Amino acid sequence: MSETTIVSSLTKFVDALPIPPKLEPVKKDNTYTYYEVTMKETKQSLHRDLPSTTVWGYEGIFPGPTIEVDCGEKVFIKWMNALPKRHLLPVDFTVHGAHKDVPEVRTVVHVHGAVVEPDSDGYPDSWFSANFEQVGPTFTQKIYRYDNYMNSCTLWYHDHALGITRLNIYAGLAGMYIVRSDFERSLKLPSSAYDFPLIIQDRSFRPDGSLYYPTQPDEPVSGLKTSVVPEFFGNTILVNGKVWPYLVVEPRKYRFRVVNASNSRFYRIKLDSGQLMYQIGTDRGLMDRPIGIRSITLAPAERADLIIDFTNLEGESIIMTNDAPAPFPKGDKGNEIVEVMKFFVELPLRHIDTSVIPAYMENLSRLRTHDATKKRFLTLDHTMDRFGREMMLLDNKDWDAPISEKPVLGSTEIWYLVNTTEDTHPIHIHLVDFQILGRREYDVERFNRERVIEYRGDPFPPEPQECGRKDTVRANPGEVTKIIMKFGPFTGLYVWHCHMLEHEDYEMMRPYMVIK
Ligand SMILES: [Cu+2]
């Protein structure tokens, strides 16, 4: 990455935090709600001192409009592609699903965390090009159906097209999908003007304002004009589409739904005031009870529902900081970014703050290990491709290998994620939510030699911040991560994958099938 091609510094905290608008339905009655969403190229100002940036956005905005639904609401969405034929960013045509025999720009939308039938899940091969001129081999329908069976939770929607997901999301194709419920309303959490998303992403820019994404790894691959990179770390942090924004707040409680929508970067978030944040939710909904935390780690695709209390802090300013190494957890020098955004407690209190941090919230039913009818040991591996590039795999299989995971509808399984690599990988399983049972260190060298798991020391429980419904789990190097889940309520073809987009796009994704 040559220093002359990218903007090396931008002034922090000079742009106000944007709040993505709520998506308005085309039709809504007592039986169902219908939305239409078109992906468009547009120009948007991402920082005061940068020329406008060409981005791709749902409904032509980056990040996309927030979709707000109620539990049990029947929602139909027609996702449409009106993007240019040429990609905004460098495509590697050697990557699975991105060869020259398919349109260069393909899209398919996955609502991350939604419980939907396979045909509405955004399977990576169900892509469609502009105006549905061409479609992928598993494409079946233009309109997706979401029954929103879930509890209240914070989901997000994003692109999932095979082989170019990293580029489509980097170009801007991501937004929030929030599920509300009457039960949640009864809790009197901070709401409406005091409840919003914080979509955290990293980006780099050229002096003309355009998005910078590398065409080659640091050590270029000979013989290739463009190559996928092992991971990507931008040099600025954006929240809701602005570089290092600020938010002016009242001295009261706010609810922030934080999603790490970055390609590869992890965050370990703190407030420089040292004050506690109250975590009320994990990936898939509210926790049993709130926990007070001073820092929270979020891998790509992980969410945290946080309450921050600015009461009695009139006149103060508070910086949300980050000290996660990149790559995580080992880190390379120069990749870290220590600031995320800033809060100014400068607005007068408009009303008495009657919102509460409840003592108890959901009563989470725990899945029981003795109900599990199947245990699967699945490795996270690294290998070399024919160009000498590092490539990450799941279970030592590539995307095209025959389906090996076929859980039975309604059955409970325990998956042991055996990470043999040096990175933490956020593993996401479509359709289901799961609970983390724990992690345990093991002898990686012996495993690589003999394929035998020799544990080192006792298992340790999930972190308090992970005790709830999850759909993405950090599988750390040198550890076996144990998760439990029940497969259903649908059968059919889904995927599980690493959510570092550079890994997902290059073979660290596998199909799985729920069978009768
Ligand atoms: Cu990975």
XYZ file of C-alpha atoms and ligand atoms in Angstrom:
517
model
C 0.000 0.000 0.000
C 1.894 3.061 -1.199
C 1.543 6.085 1.045
C 0.996 8.438 -1.882
C -2.129 6.641 -3.062
C -4.084 6.862 0.174
C -5.086 9.679 2.471
C -2.983 9.243 5.599
C -4.822 11.500 8.002
C -8.249 13.036 8.428
C -9.349 15.300 11.254
C -11.327 13.400 13.847
C -14.739 14.268 15.251
C -15.688 17.021 12.803
C -18.757 15.350 11.248
C -21.988 14.588 13.068
C -22.992 10.935 13.325
C -25.659 10.230 10.694
C -28.627 8.085 11.659
C -29.745 5.898 8.739
C -33.369 6.653 7.769
C -36.072 4.087 8.365
C -37.144 2.206 5.239
C -40.736 3.021 4.278
C -42.890 0.127 3.070
C -44.536 0.144 -0.361
C -47.551 -1.521 1.224
C -48.488 -2.398 4.777
C -51.712 -3.836 6.168
C -52.772 -6.261 8.895
C -51.602 -9.279 6.978
C -48.192 -8.351 5.617
C -45.671 -5.632 4.844
C -44.015 -5.227 1.458
C -40.788 -3.360 0.784
C -38.754 -2.735 -2.328
C -35.066 -2.035 -2.093
C -32.854 -1.063 -5.022
C -29.064 -1.117 -4.929
C -27.633 1.942 -6.633
C -24.345 3.692 -7.145
C -24.213 7.150 -5.609
C -21.868 9.816 -4.320
C -21.780 10.599 -0.635
C -19.712 12.817 1.641
C -17.966 10.589 4.166
C -15.803 13.271 5.779
C -15.715 17.088 5.828
C -12.279 17.256 4.170
C -12.767 14.519 1.567
C -14.293 15.000 -1.884
C -17.497 12.953 -2.263
C -17.011 9.206 -2.421
C -18.653 6.906 -4.947
C -20.361 4.156 -2.956
C -22.942 1.449 -3.528
C -25.943 1.676 -1.299
C -29.286 0.015 -0.723
C -31.777 2.661 -1.889
C -28.683 4.656 -2.881
C -27.470 5.358 0.654
C -24.540 4.063 2.666
C -25.197 2.416 5.045
C -28.623 1.361 3.816
C -31.928 2.403 5.391
C -32.845 0.647 8.636
C -35.543 -1.989 8.296
C -37.689 -2.110 11.426
C -40.093 -4.972 11.960
C -42.106 -6.494 14.777
C -41.860 -10.072 16.012
C -44.132 -12.240 13.908
C -44.674 -9.568 11.257
C -44.847 -11.105 7.792
C -42.470 -9.134 5.617
C -41.740 -9.444 1.911
C -38.833 -7.634 0.311
C -38.030 -7.337 -3.363
C -34.290 -6.758 -3.563
C -33.230 -5.197 -6.865
C -29.888 -4.447 -8.448
C -29.441 -1.245 -10.485
C -25.660 -1.193 -10.143
C -23.185 -0.608 -12.978
C -21.864 -3.563 -14.960
C -18.263 -2.918 -13.887
C -17.252 -3.288 -10.263
C -16.191 -0.255 -8.278
C -13.370 -2.282 -6.711
C -10.697 -4.716 -7.929
C -12.212 -8.145 -8.660
C -10.009 -11.236 -8.462
C -11.290 -13.560 -11.180
C -9.413 -16.574 -9.758
C -11.592 -16.711 -6.638
C -14.421 -19.267 -6.396
C -17.625 -18.066 -8.038
C -15.960 -14.975 -9.528
C -14.620 -16.396 -12.777
C -15.035 -14.698 -16.146
C -18.093 -16.808 -17.020
C -20.382 -14.831 -14.699
C -21.356 -11.144 -14.694
C -18.720 -9.080 -12.895
C -21.299 -7.404 -10.655
C -23.576 -9.843 -8.854
C -25.572 -9.326 -5.696
C -27.665 -11.336 -3.273
C -28.951 -10.183 0.106
C -28.636 -12.029 3.401
C -30.371 -10.769 6.522
C -27.767 -11.833 9.041
C -29.485 -13.694 11.868
C -32.885 -14.065 10.216
C -34.710 -17.376 10.466
C -35.932 -17.906 6.913
C -36.439 -20.583 4.303
C -33.409 -21.328 2.102
C -34.884 -19.508 -0.902
C -35.019 -16.260 1.098
C -31.685 -16.622 2.884
C -29.420 -15.141 0.239
C -27.491 -18.269 -0.678
C -24.187 -17.107 -2.248
C -24.997 -18.809 -5.572
C -28.491 -17.244 -5.720
C -27.043 -14.005 -7.065
C -28.636 -11.751 -9.642
C -27.158 -9.110 -11.911
C -28.659 -5.710 -12.761
C -32.380 -5.956 -13.659
C -32.204 -9.727 -13.031
C -30.635 -10.094 -16.493
C -28.627 -13.040 -15.285
C -29.060 -15.127 -12.154
C -26.995 -17.708 -10.284
C -27.577 -21.479 -10.332
C -29.595 -21.568 -7.080
C -31.644 -18.405 -7.712
C -35.386 -19.116 -7.423
C -37.250 -15.909 -6.544
C -37.085 -12.119 -6.712
C -39.103 -11.489 -3.563
C -37.803 -12.755 -0.229
C -40.046 -13.657 2.680
C -39.231 -12.935 6.336
C -41.619 -14.249 8.986
C -39.612 -12.743 11.855
C -40.159 -15.613 14.253
C -37.268 -14.359 16.367
C -37.402 -12.470 19.660
C -36.587 -8.781 19.541
C -33.023 -8.465 18.272
C -30.535 -6.435 16.272
C -29.782 -7.964 12.888
C -28.152 -6.502 9.832
C -28.517 -7.101 6.119
C -25.669 -7.224 3.679
C -24.500 -8.649 0.398
C -23.480 -12.317 0.160
C -22.598 -12.915 -3.522
C -20.092 -15.704 -4.011
C -16.512 -14.494 -4.476
C -17.190 -10.728 -4.237
C -18.927 -10.288 -0.885
C -15.868 -8.448 0.504
C -16.030 -5.938 -2.358
C -19.804 -5.476 -2.348
C -19.937 -4.810 1.396
C -16.840 -2.590 1.231
C -18.548 -0.600 -1.545
C -21.385 0.037 0.915
C -23.951 -2.773 0.739
C -24.922 -3.154 4.412
C -27.695 -1.886 6.667
C -29.555 -2.590 9.912
C -32.553 -4.854 10.416
C -34.169 -4.370 13.804
C -36.801 -6.675 15.284
C -38.941 -5.140 18.033
C -41.575 -6.692 20.297
C -44.224 -5.684 22.822
C -42.269 -7.516 25.496
C -39.224 -5.405 24.748
C -41.319 -2.215 24.808
C -42.615 -3.207 28.258
C -39.050 -3.122 29.601
C -38.858 0.686 29.210
C -35.398 0.626 27.685
C -34.182 3.886 26.127
C -36.188 4.167 22.897
C -36.993 6.204 19.761
C -34.700 9.277 19.723
C -32.458 7.547 22.269
C -32.071 4.186 20.491
C -29.904 3.889 17.405
C -27.469 1.770 15.503
C -23.722 2.244 15.423
C -22.460 0.501 12.295
C -18.677 0.364 12.634
C -16.489 -0.133 9.565
C -12.939 0.675 8.482
C -12.059 2.192 5.127
C -9.138 3.833 3.297
C -9.434 6.637 0.767
C -7.522 8.112 -2.131
C -7.040 11.905 -2.209
C -9.898 12.212 -4.758
C -12.255 10.746 -2.148
C -12.580 7.346 -3.790
C -12.566 4.158 -1.744
C -9.213 2.426 -1.663
C -9.127 -1.355 -1.672
C -5.850 -3.133 -2.479
C -5.377 -4.895 -5.827
C -2.675 -7.129 -4.368
C -1.415 -8.376 -0.998
C 1.654 -6.626 0.484
C 3.768 -9.154 -1.385
C 2.190 -9.116 -4.851
C 1.279 -12.417 -6.474
C 3.229 -12.787 -9.698
C 1.181 -13.470 -12.803
C -2.001 -11.888 -11.421
C -3.150 -8.342 -12.074
C -5.552 -8.482 -9.157
C -5.424 -10.816 -6.194
C -7.591 -11.343 -3.153
C -5.762 -10.224 0.003
C -5.456 -12.345 3.181
C -7.291 -9.649 5.151
C -8.031 -5.938 4.832
C -7.504 -3.161 7.378
C -8.477 0.402 6.518
C -6.786 3.398 8.139
C -9.950 5.243 9.200
C -12.995 4.189 11.183
C -16.496 5.055 10.021
C -19.642 4.905 12.092
C -22.923 4.958 10.145
C -20.995 6.062 7.059
C -18.981 8.987 8.488
C -15.291 8.972 9.316
C -14.705 9.367 13.099
C -18.008 11.137 13.763
C -19.278 12.814 16.884
C -22.666 12.652 18.542
C -24.093 15.376 20.759
C -26.154 13.782 23.515
C -28.367 14.725 26.445
C -27.324 13.848 29.998
C -29.369 10.635 30.079
C -29.348 6.980 28.999
C -29.023 5.940 25.352
C -29.301 2.560 23.702
C -26.743 1.791 21.001
C -26.999 -1.257 18.779
C -23.398 -1.800 17.805
C -22.510 -3.947 14.807
C -19.041 -4.644 13.523
C -19.658 -4.459 9.769
C -15.961 -4.337 8.865
C -14.274 -6.723 6.450
C -11.551 -8.112 8.757
C -11.057 -5.707 11.654
C -11.995 -6.638 15.221
C -12.809 -3.961 17.806
C -12.302 -3.913 21.560
C -14.397 -0.964 22.575
C -14.058 1.133 25.729
C -15.047 4.609 26.857
C -12.107 6.862 27.733
C -14.067 8.150 30.735
C -13.578 4.674 32.198
C -17.291 4.455 32.878
C -19.292 1.262 32.647
C -21.409 0.378 29.647
C -24.417 -1.844 30.246
C -24.742 -4.680 27.795
C -28.343 -5.797 27.365
C -28.149 -7.909 24.220
C -26.003 -10.257 22.159
C -26.213 -11.122 18.438
C -29.710 -12.530 18.594
C -31.540 -10.694 21.309
C -31.758 -9.606 24.899
C -29.719 -11.303 27.593
C -31.070 -12.769 30.857
C -29.969 -9.627 32.655
C -27.794 -6.634 31.864
C -24.102 -6.762 32.658
C -21.829 -3.849 33.427
C -18.733 -3.935 31.243
C -15.719 -1.714 30.689
C -14.804 -3.195 27.326
C -16.412 -5.309 24.676
C -14.807 -7.275 21.862
C -16.630 -7.473 18.555
C -15.415 -9.592 15.656
C -16.797 -8.914 12.171
C -20.610 -9.503 12.221
C -20.897 -9.655 16.021
C -23.385 -7.271 17.644
C -23.796 -5.849 21.096
C -26.782 -3.987 22.439
C -25.425 -1.395 24.868
C -26.833 1.232 27.186
C -24.529 4.143 27.905
C -25.586 6.487 30.686
C -24.517 10.113 30.228
C -26.437 11.299 33.318
C -24.527 13.899 35.378
C -21.914 14.277 32.660
C -23.065 17.699 31.378
C -20.266 19.451 29.506
C -18.112 16.332 29.270
C -16.811 14.719 26.119
C -16.206 11.004 25.927
C -14.299 9.095 23.277
C -15.201 5.568 22.307
C -11.813 3.880 21.909
C -10.553 0.667 20.356
C -7.492 -1.356 21.322
C -7.995 -4.534 19.293
C -4.901 -5.682 17.397
C -5.246 -6.257 13.639
C -5.114 -9.051 12.620
C -6.693 -10.352 15.806
C -5.304 -11.377 18.205
C -1.624 -11.209 17.209
C -1.579 -7.923 15.315
C 0.846 -6.263 12.921
C 2.389 -2.946 13.830
C 0.723 0.069 12.296
C -2.683 -1.522 11.778
C -4.290 -0.450 15.039
C -6.778 2.435 15.193
C -7.385 3.711 18.689
C -10.430 5.938 18.285
C -13.947 5.204 17.028
C -16.172 8.221 17.746
C -16.819 10.948 20.296
C -19.795 11.918 22.440
C -20.352 15.516 23.544
C -22.794 15.758 26.474
C -24.013 19.196 25.473
C -27.723 18.966 24.747
C -30.133 20.058 27.459
C -32.214 17.288 28.985
C -35.547 17.468 27.141
C -37.541 15.269 29.514
C -36.811 13.439 32.723
C -35.144 10.176 31.773
C -37.727 7.553 32.693
C -36.013 4.757 30.777
C -34.589 1.943 32.862
C -31.836 -0.641 32.888
C -34.003 -3.572 33.970
C -32.770 -6.058 36.559
C -34.066 -8.992 34.492
C -34.991 -9.288 30.840
C -35.465 -12.509 28.874
C -35.618 -15.916 30.457
C -33.221 -17.675 28.118
C -33.778 -21.373 27.766
C -30.435 -23.154 27.729
C -29.884 -25.988 25.311
C -28.796 -29.082 27.235
C -25.718 -31.007 26.192
C -27.373 -34.364 26.824
C -29.994 -33.500 24.206
C -27.312 -33.351 21.538
C -27.574 -36.290 19.173
C -24.498 -35.438 17.156
C -21.048 -34.033 17.859
C -18.977 -32.681 15.005
C -15.305 -31.820 15.157
C -14.672 -29.226 12.471
C -11.243 -27.783 11.824
C -10.292 -24.258 10.778
C -7.274 -24.708 8.539
C -4.789 -22.799 6.473
C -3.219 -24.059 3.296
C -1.567 -22.734 0.127
C -3.219 -22.286 -3.250
C -1.639 -22.771 -6.684
C -0.334 -19.186 -6.653
C 1.393 -19.694 -3.290
C -1.225 -17.600 -1.503
C -2.433 -18.479 1.964
C -5.945 -19.842 1.901
C -8.238 -20.632 4.841
C -10.556 -23.632 4.860
C -13.251 -25.161 7.025
C -12.900 -28.868 7.784
C -10.079 -28.925 5.189
C -12.664 -28.734 2.417
C -13.264 -26.117 -0.213
C -16.631 -24.587 -1.120
C -17.257 -27.021 -3.973
C -16.616 -30.226 -2.000
C -19.717 -32.388 -1.394
C -21.932 -31.349 1.517
C -20.695 -33.059 4.671
C -22.840 -31.418 7.372
C -26.447 -32.631 7.192
C -28.130 -32.046 10.558
C -31.611 -33.497 11.001
C -34.516 -31.074 11.382
C -35.279 -30.506 15.058
C -32.094 -32.164 16.286
C -29.539 -30.635 18.644
C -25.859 -30.774 17.773
C -22.602 -29.739 19.406
C -19.928 -28.380 17.102
C -16.292 -28.309 18.188
C -14.454 -25.679 16.165
C -10.798 -26.740 16.182
C -8.756 -23.713 15.153
C -5.344 -24.750 13.805
C -4.531 -21.279 12.401
C -2.951 -18.195 13.977
C -6.019 -15.948 13.682
C -9.296 -15.716 15.527
C -12.066 -16.480 13.034
C -15.651 -15.306 13.621
C -17.714 -18.330 12.599
C -21.283 -17.620 11.513
C -23.914 -20.311 10.963
C -26.981 -19.342 8.965
C -30.541 -20.156 10.123
C -29.774 -21.094 13.728
C -28.844 -19.285 16.876
C -26.499 -21.080 19.212
C -25.052 -20.933 22.698
C -21.365 -21.024 23.443
C -20.571 -23.863 25.846
C -16.928 -22.946 26.316
C -13.418 -23.017 24.949
C -10.389 -25.154 25.707
C -6.738 -24.935 24.734
C -5.229 -27.900 22.940
C -1.890 -29.013 21.523
C -1.994 -27.719 17.936
C 1.326 -29.291 16.896
C 0.287 -32.719 18.046
C -3.068 -32.265 16.324
C -1.403 -31.313 13.045
C 0.840 -34.387 13.297
C -1.560 -37.040 14.525
C -5.079 -35.534 14.241
C -5.542 -36.172 17.957
C -6.929 -33.495 20.272
C -4.865 -33.315 23.453
C -6.372 -30.667 25.696
C -4.146 -28.362 27.706
C -5.756 -27.333 30.950
C -9.385 -26.994 31.905
C -12.194 -25.732 29.687
C -13.189 -22.147 30.306
C -16.672 -20.678 30.012
C -17.789 -18.083 27.459
C -17.145 -14.458 28.350
C -20.045 -12.755 30.172
C -20.624 -10.651 27.025
C -21.219 -13.848 25.032
C -23.781 -15.397 27.386
C -26.887 -15.171 25.287
C -28.155 -16.070 21.851
C -25.337 -15.934 19.334
C -25.015 -16.454 15.601
C -21.339 -15.607 15.269
C -18.618 -16.940 17.558
C -14.953 -16.120 17.900
C -12.922 -19.296 17.399
C -9.534 -18.397 18.836
C -6.187 -19.855 17.749
C -4.979 -22.821 19.782
C -8.453 -23.433 21.151
C -11.394 -25.714 20.580
C -14.606 -23.664 20.733
C -17.719 -25.623 21.664
C -21.191 -24.455 20.610
C -24.629 -26.040 20.837
C -27.631 -25.438 18.573
C -30.916 -26.886 17.430
C -31.506 -27.078 13.681
C -34.794 -25.808 12.322
C -37.514 -24.746 11.731
C -36.718 -25.159 8.024
C -34.980 -27.781 5.946
C -32.742 -27.144 2.976
C -29.507 -25.575 1.913
C -27.685 -22.993 4.059
C -24.090 -21.964 4.671
C -21.692 -21.581 7.541
C -18.551 -19.534 7.170
C -15.893 -17.280 8.581
C -17.174 -13.689 8.664
C -13.830 -12.120 7.870
C -14.943 -11.258 4.368
C -11.556 -11.885 2.754
C -11.661 -15.420 4.184
C -15.308 -16.034 3.356
C -14.696 -15.015 -0.259
C -11.781 -17.374 -0.603
C -12.969 -20.823 0.436
C -13.603 -20.338 4.171
C -17.283 -21.085 3.623
C -19.178 -24.351 3.386
C -22.713 -25.314 2.441
C -24.713 -27.366 4.934
C -28.129 -28.935 4.630
C -30.884 -29.430 7.174
C -32.597 -32.712 6.275
C -35.897 -34.342 7.295
Cu -11.431 -16.400 8.969
